[in-house]
Short mmCIF file of C-alpha atoms in Angstrom, two decimals:
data_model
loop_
_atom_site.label_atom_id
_atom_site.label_comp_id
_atom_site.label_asym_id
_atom_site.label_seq_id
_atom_site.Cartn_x
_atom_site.Cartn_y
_atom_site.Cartn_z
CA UNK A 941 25.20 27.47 -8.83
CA UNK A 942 27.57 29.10 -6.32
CA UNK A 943 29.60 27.73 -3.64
CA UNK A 944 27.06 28.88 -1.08
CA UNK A 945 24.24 27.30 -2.76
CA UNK A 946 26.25 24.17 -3.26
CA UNK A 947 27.06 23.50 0.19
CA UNK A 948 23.92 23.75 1.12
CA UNK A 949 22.31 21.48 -0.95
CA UNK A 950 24.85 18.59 -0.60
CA UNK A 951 24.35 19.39 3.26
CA UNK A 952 20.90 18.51 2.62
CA UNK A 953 21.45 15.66 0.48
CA UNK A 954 23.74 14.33 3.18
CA UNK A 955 21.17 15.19 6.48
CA UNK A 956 18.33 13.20 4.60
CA UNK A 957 20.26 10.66 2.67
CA UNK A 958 22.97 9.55 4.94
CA UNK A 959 21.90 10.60 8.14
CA UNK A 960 18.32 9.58 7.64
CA UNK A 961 16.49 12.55 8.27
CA UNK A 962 12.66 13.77 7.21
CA UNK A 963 12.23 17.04 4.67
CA UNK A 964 10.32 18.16 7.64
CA UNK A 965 13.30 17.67 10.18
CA UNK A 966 15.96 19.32 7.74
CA UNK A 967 13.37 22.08 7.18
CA UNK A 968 12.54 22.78 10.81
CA UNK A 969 16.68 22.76 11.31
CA UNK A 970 17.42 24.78 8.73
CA UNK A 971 14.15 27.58 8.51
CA UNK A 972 12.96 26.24 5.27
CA UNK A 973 9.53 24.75 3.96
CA UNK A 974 9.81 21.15 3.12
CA UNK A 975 8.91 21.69 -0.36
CA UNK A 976 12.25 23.51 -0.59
CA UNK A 977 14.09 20.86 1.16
CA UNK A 978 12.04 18.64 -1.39
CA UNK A 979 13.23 21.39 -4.84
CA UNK A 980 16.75 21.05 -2.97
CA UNK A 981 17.11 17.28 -3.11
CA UNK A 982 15.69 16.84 -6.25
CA UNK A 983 18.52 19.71 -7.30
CA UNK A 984 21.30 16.96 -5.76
CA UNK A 985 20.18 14.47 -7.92
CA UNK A 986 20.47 16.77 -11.23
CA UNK A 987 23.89 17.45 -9.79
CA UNK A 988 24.92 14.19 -9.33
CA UNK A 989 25.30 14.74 -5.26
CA UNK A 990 23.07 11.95 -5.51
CA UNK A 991 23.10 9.06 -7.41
CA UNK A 992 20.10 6.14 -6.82
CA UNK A 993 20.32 3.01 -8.25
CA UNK A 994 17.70 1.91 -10.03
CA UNK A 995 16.82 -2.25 -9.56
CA UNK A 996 17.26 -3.73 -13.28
CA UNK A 997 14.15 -4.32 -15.35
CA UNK A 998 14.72 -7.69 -15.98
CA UNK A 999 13.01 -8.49 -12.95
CA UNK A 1000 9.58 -8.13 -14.86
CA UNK A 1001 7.92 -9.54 -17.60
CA UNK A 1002 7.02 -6.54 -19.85
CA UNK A 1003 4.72 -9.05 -21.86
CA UNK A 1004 2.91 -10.35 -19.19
CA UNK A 1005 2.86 -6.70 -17.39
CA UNK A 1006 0.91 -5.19 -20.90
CA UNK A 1007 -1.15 -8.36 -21.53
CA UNK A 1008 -2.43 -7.66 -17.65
CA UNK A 1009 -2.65 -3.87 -18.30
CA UNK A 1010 -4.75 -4.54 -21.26
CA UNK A 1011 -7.13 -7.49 -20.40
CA UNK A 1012 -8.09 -5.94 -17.27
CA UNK A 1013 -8.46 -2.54 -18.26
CA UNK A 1014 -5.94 -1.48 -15.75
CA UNK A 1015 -3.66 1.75 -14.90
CA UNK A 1016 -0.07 0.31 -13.91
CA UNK A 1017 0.33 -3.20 -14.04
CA UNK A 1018 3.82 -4.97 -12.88
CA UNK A 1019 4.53 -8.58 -13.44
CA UNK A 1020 7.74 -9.45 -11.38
CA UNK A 1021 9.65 -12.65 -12.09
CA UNK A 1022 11.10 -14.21 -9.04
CA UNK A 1023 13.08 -16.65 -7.78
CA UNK A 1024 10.41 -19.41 -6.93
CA UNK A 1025 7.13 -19.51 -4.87
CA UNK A 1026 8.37 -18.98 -1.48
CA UNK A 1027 6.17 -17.08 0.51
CA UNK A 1028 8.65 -14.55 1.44
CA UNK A 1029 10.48 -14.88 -2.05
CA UNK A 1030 7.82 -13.68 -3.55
CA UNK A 1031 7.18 -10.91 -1.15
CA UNK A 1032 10.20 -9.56 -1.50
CA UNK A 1033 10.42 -9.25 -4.97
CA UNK A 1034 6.84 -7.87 -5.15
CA UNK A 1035 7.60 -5.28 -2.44
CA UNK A 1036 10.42 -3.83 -4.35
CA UNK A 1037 8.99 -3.47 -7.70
CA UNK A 1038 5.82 -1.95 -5.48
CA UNK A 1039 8.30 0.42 -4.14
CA UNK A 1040 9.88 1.57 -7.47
CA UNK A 1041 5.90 1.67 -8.90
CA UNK A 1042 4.88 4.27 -6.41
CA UNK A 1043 8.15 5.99 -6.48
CA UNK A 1044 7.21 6.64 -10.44
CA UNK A 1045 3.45 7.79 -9.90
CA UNK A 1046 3.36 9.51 -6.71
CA UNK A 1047 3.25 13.23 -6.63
CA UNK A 1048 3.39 15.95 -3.94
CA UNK A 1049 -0.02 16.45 -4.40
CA UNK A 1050 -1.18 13.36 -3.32
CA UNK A 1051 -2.80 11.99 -0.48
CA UNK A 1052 -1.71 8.59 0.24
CA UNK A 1053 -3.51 5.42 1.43
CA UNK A 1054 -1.82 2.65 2.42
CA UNK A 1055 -3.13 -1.00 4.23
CA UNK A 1056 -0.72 -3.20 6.57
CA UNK A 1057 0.12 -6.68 5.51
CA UNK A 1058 3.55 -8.69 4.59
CA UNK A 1059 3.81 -7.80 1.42
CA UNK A 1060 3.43 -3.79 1.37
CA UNK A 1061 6.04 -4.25 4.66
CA UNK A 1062 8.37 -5.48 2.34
CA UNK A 1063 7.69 -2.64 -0.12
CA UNK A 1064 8.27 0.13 2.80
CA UNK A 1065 11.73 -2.07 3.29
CA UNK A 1066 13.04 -0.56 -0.58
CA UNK A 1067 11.00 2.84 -0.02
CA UNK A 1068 13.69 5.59 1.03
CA UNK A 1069 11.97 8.35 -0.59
CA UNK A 1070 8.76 9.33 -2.02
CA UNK A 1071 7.39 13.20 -3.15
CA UNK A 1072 6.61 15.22 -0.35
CA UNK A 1073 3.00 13.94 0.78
CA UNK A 1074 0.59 12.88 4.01
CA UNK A 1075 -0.20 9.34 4.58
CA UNK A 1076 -3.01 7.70 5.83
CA UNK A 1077 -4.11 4.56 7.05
CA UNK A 1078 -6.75 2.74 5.09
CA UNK A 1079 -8.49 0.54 8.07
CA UNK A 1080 -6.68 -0.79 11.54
CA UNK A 1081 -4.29 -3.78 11.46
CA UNK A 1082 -5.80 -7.18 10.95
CA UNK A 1083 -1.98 -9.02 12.24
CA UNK A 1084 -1.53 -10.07 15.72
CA UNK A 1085 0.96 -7.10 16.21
CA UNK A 1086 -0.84 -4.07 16.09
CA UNK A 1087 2.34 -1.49 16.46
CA UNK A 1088 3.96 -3.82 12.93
CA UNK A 1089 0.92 -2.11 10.63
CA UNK A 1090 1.11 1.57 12.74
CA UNK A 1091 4.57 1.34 11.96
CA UNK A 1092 3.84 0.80 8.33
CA UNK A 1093 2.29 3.86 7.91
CA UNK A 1094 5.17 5.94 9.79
CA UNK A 1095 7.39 4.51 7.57
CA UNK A 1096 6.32 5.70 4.58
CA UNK A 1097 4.80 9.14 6.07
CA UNK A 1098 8.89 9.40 6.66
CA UNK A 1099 9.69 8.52 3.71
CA UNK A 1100 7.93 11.32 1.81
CA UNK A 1101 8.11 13.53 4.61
CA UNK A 1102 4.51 14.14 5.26
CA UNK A 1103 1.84 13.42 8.21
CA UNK A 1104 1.12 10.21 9.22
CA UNK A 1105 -2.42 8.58 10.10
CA UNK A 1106 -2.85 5.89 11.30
CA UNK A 1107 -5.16 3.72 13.03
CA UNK A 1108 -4.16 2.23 16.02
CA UNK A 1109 -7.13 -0.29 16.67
CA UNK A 1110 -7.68 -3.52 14.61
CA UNK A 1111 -9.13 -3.73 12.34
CA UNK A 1112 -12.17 -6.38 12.93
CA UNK A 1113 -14.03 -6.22 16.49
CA UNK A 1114 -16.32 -8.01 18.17
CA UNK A 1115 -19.38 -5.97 17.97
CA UNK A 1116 -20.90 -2.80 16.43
CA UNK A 1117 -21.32 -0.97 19.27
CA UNK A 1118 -17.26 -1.53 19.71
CA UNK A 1119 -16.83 -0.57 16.01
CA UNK A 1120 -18.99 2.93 16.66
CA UNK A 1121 -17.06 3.89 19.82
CA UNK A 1122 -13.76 3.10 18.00
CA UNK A 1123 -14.74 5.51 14.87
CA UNK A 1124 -15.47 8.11 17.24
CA UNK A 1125 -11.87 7.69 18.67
CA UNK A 1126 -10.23 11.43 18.50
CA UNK A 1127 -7.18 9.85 16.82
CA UNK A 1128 -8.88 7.54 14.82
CA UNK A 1129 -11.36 10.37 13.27
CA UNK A 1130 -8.99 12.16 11.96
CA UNK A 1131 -7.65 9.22 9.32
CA UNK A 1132 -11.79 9.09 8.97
CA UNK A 1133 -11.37 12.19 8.09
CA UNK A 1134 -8.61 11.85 5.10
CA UNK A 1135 -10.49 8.77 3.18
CA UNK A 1136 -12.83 10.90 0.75
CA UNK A 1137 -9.80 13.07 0.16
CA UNK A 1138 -7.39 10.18 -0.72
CA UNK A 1139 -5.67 10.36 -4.54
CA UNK A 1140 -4.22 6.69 -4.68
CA UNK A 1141 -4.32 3.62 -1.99
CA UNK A 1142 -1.97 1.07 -1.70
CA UNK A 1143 -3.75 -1.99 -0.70
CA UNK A 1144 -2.98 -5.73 -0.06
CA UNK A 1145 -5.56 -8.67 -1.33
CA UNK A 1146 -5.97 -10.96 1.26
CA UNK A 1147 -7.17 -14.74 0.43
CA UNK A 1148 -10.21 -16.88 2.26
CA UNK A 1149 -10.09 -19.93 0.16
CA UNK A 1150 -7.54 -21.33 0.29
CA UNK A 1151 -7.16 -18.82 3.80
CA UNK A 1152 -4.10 -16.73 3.18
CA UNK A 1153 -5.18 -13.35 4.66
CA UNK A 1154 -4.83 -11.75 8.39
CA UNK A 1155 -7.82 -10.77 8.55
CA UNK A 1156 -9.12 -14.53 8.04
CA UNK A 1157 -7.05 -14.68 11.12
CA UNK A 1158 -8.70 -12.53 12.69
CA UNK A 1159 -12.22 -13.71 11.45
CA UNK A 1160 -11.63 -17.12 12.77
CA UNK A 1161 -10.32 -16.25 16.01
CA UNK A 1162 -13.99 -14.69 16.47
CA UNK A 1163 -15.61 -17.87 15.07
CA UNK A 1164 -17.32 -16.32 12.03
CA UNK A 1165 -14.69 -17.15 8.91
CA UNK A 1166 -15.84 -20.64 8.40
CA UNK A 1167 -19.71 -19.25 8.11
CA UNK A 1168 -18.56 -16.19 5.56
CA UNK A 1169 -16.31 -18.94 3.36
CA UNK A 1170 -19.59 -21.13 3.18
CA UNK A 1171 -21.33 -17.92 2.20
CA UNK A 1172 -19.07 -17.15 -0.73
CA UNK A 1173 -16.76 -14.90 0.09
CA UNK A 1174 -13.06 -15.77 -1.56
CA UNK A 1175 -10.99 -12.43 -0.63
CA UNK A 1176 -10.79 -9.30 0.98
CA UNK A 1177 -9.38 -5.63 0.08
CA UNK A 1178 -8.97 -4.08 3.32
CA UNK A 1179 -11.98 -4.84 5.42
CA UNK A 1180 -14.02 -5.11 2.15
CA UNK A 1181 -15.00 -8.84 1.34
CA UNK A 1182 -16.28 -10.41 -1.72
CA UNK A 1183 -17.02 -13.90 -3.78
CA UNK A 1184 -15.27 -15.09 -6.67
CA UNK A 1185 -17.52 -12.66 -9.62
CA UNK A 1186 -16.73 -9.68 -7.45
CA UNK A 1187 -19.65 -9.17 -5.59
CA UNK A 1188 -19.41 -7.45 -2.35
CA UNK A 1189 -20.34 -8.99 0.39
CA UNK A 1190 -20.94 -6.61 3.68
CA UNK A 1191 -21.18 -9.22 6.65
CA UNK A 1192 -18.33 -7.43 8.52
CA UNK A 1193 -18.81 -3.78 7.55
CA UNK A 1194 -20.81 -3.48 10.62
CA UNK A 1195 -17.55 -4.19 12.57
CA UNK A 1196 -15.07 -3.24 10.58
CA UNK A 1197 -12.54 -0.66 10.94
CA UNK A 1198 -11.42 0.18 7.85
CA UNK A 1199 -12.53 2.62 4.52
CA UNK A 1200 -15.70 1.20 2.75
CA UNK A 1201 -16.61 -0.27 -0.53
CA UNK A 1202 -17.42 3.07 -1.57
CA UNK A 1203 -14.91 5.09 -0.29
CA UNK A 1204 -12.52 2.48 -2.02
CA UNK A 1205 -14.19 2.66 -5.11
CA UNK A 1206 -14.17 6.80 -5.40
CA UNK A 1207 -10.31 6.56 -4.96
CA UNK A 1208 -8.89 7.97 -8.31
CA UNK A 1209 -6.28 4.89 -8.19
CA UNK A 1210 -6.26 1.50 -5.50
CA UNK A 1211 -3.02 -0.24 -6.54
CA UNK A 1212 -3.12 -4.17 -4.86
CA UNK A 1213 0.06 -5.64 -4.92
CA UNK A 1214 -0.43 -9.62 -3.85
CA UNK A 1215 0.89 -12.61 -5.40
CA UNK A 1216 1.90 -16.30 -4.76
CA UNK A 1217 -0.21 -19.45 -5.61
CA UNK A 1218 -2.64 -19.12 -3.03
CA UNK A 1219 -3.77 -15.36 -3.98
CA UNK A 1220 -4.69 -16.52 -7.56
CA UNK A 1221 -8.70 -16.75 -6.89
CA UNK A 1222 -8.83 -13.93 -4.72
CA UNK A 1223 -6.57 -11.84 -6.73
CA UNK A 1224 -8.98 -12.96 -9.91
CA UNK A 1225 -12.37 -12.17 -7.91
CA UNK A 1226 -10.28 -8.75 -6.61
CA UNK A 1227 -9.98 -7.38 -10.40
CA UNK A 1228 -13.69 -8.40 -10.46
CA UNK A 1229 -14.95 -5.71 -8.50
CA UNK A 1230 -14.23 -2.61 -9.76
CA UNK A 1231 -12.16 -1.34 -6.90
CA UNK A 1232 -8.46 -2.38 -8.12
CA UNK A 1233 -7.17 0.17 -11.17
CA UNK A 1234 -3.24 -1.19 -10.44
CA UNK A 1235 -1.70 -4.62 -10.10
CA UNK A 1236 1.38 -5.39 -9.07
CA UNK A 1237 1.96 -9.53 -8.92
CA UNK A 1238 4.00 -12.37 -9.39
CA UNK A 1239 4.45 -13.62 -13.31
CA UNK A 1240 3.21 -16.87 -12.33
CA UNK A 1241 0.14 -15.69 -10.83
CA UNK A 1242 0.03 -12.98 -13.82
CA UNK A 1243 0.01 -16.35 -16.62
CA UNK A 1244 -2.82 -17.72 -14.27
CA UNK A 1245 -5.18 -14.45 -14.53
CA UNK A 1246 -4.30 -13.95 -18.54
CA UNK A 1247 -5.32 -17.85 -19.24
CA UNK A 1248 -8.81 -17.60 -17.45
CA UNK A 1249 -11.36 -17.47 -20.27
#
């Protein structure tokens, strides 16, 4: 490599790395496409312009991540070891290895779902790069703060330089006829628009009993949670609830603003990353139905799925 070509790249590396701007920025500045911007800083790292640490592997349990893997017929699983059970322990440490997971798998030619929620927050918090692909939101934001999830899905749009979409609404409403005029929002159809075309989601598992989920939240604050816990249903995936065998239960689909069952299901790979000691039944009932082909938990949670029967 020449001079010329040198400077240039490092000048790259240093507009995206240190200065914190998008392959689509540096490619609009300098007249190139962004998969060149992408070839260049991939050519910085060969070159040792670059250098990215790496977190240490013995933050997971490579035992408990195969015996997951195995029992549950699944893609990727991670179990990370952590420092306690703290809530936010816990998603910290799941949120990085989540990060470093989709870091490995994700390719430029990938569309690329993604859900709001603590946990994958944390995981945008350790993800400065990813291949060179679009984003888009899975459903609207269940949390009180609806600009936290949009702001999710910016995030990581930015950091593999592609298009965001999200969905600025939330994500359970009152009524149907709310739900219908919301899908036909000209924003909001075009993330519609992405969800049969999506090649992997990243997706949070919320819990209903015990209630550790936003969307629970959500559900109680419109009076109906207590009525859908009595009627079985243990966890969510998105907007998509179900009982402890995995069976899907559509009471809020009607109302719901969010990918379906199906849609879910047709993805080539969902990856849920949840963990903590109130996730274990939902988590459980999660692997259950057929929607989850990643996992990335906590090795406490992971000894509590491998010693059901």
């Amino acid at each position: 490599m020449g001079p010329d070509e040198l400077i240039r790249v490092a000048y790259v590396a240093q507009r995206h790395y240190r200065d914190g701007h998008s392959r689509i920025e540096i490619a609009a500045e300098l007249g190139l496409s962004r998969f060149k911007v992408a070839r260049m800083l991939d050519k910085a790292r060969d070159l040792g312009i670059v250098r990215i640490e790496i977190a240490a592997p013995d933050t997971i349990d490579p035992e408990l991540s195969i015996g997951l893997q195995n029992r549950f017929g699944l893609t990727h699983a991670v179990a990370v070891t952590t420092a306690g059970e703290a809530p936010k322990t816990i998603q910290q440490a799941l949120g990085k290895a989540a990060a470093g997971l989709l870091r490995e798998i994700v390719t430029e030619e990938d569309l690329l779902g993604f859900t709001a929620g603590r946990t994958l927050g944390a995981a945008v918090n350790h993800l400065e790069e990813l291949p060179s692909c679009d984003v888009v939101a899975l459903g609207g934001v269940a949390g009180p703060v609806r600009e936290h999830g949009v702001e999710i899905i910016r995030r990581v749009a930015r950091a593999s330089g592609g298009e965001s979409y999200p969905i600025f609404a939330p994500m359970l409403v009152q009524d149907e006829q709310t739900a219908h005029a919301l899908r036909n929002d000209r924003i909001i159809v075009d993330a519609y628009a992405k969800f049969d075309a999506i090649s992997k989601g990243v997706v949070a598992i919320g819990s209903w009993d015990p209630a550790d989920s936003q969307l629970y939240d959500a559900a109680a604050e419109q009076g109906v949670a207590d009525d859908l816990v009595a009627a079985g249903v243990v966890g969510e995936v998105c907007a998509t609830l179900f009982d402890r065998d995995g069976h899907i239960i559509d009471a809020i689909d009607h109302r719901s603003i969010s990918i379906t069952a199906d849609q879910l299901r047709a993805v080539p790979e969902v990856i849920a990353v949840a963990g903590g000691p109130t996730k274990t039944d939902a988590v459980r009932a999660a692997l259950r139905t057929g929607l989850i082909d990643s996992l990335v938990t906590d090795a406490a949670l992971a000894e509590r799925l491998l010693a059901t029967p």
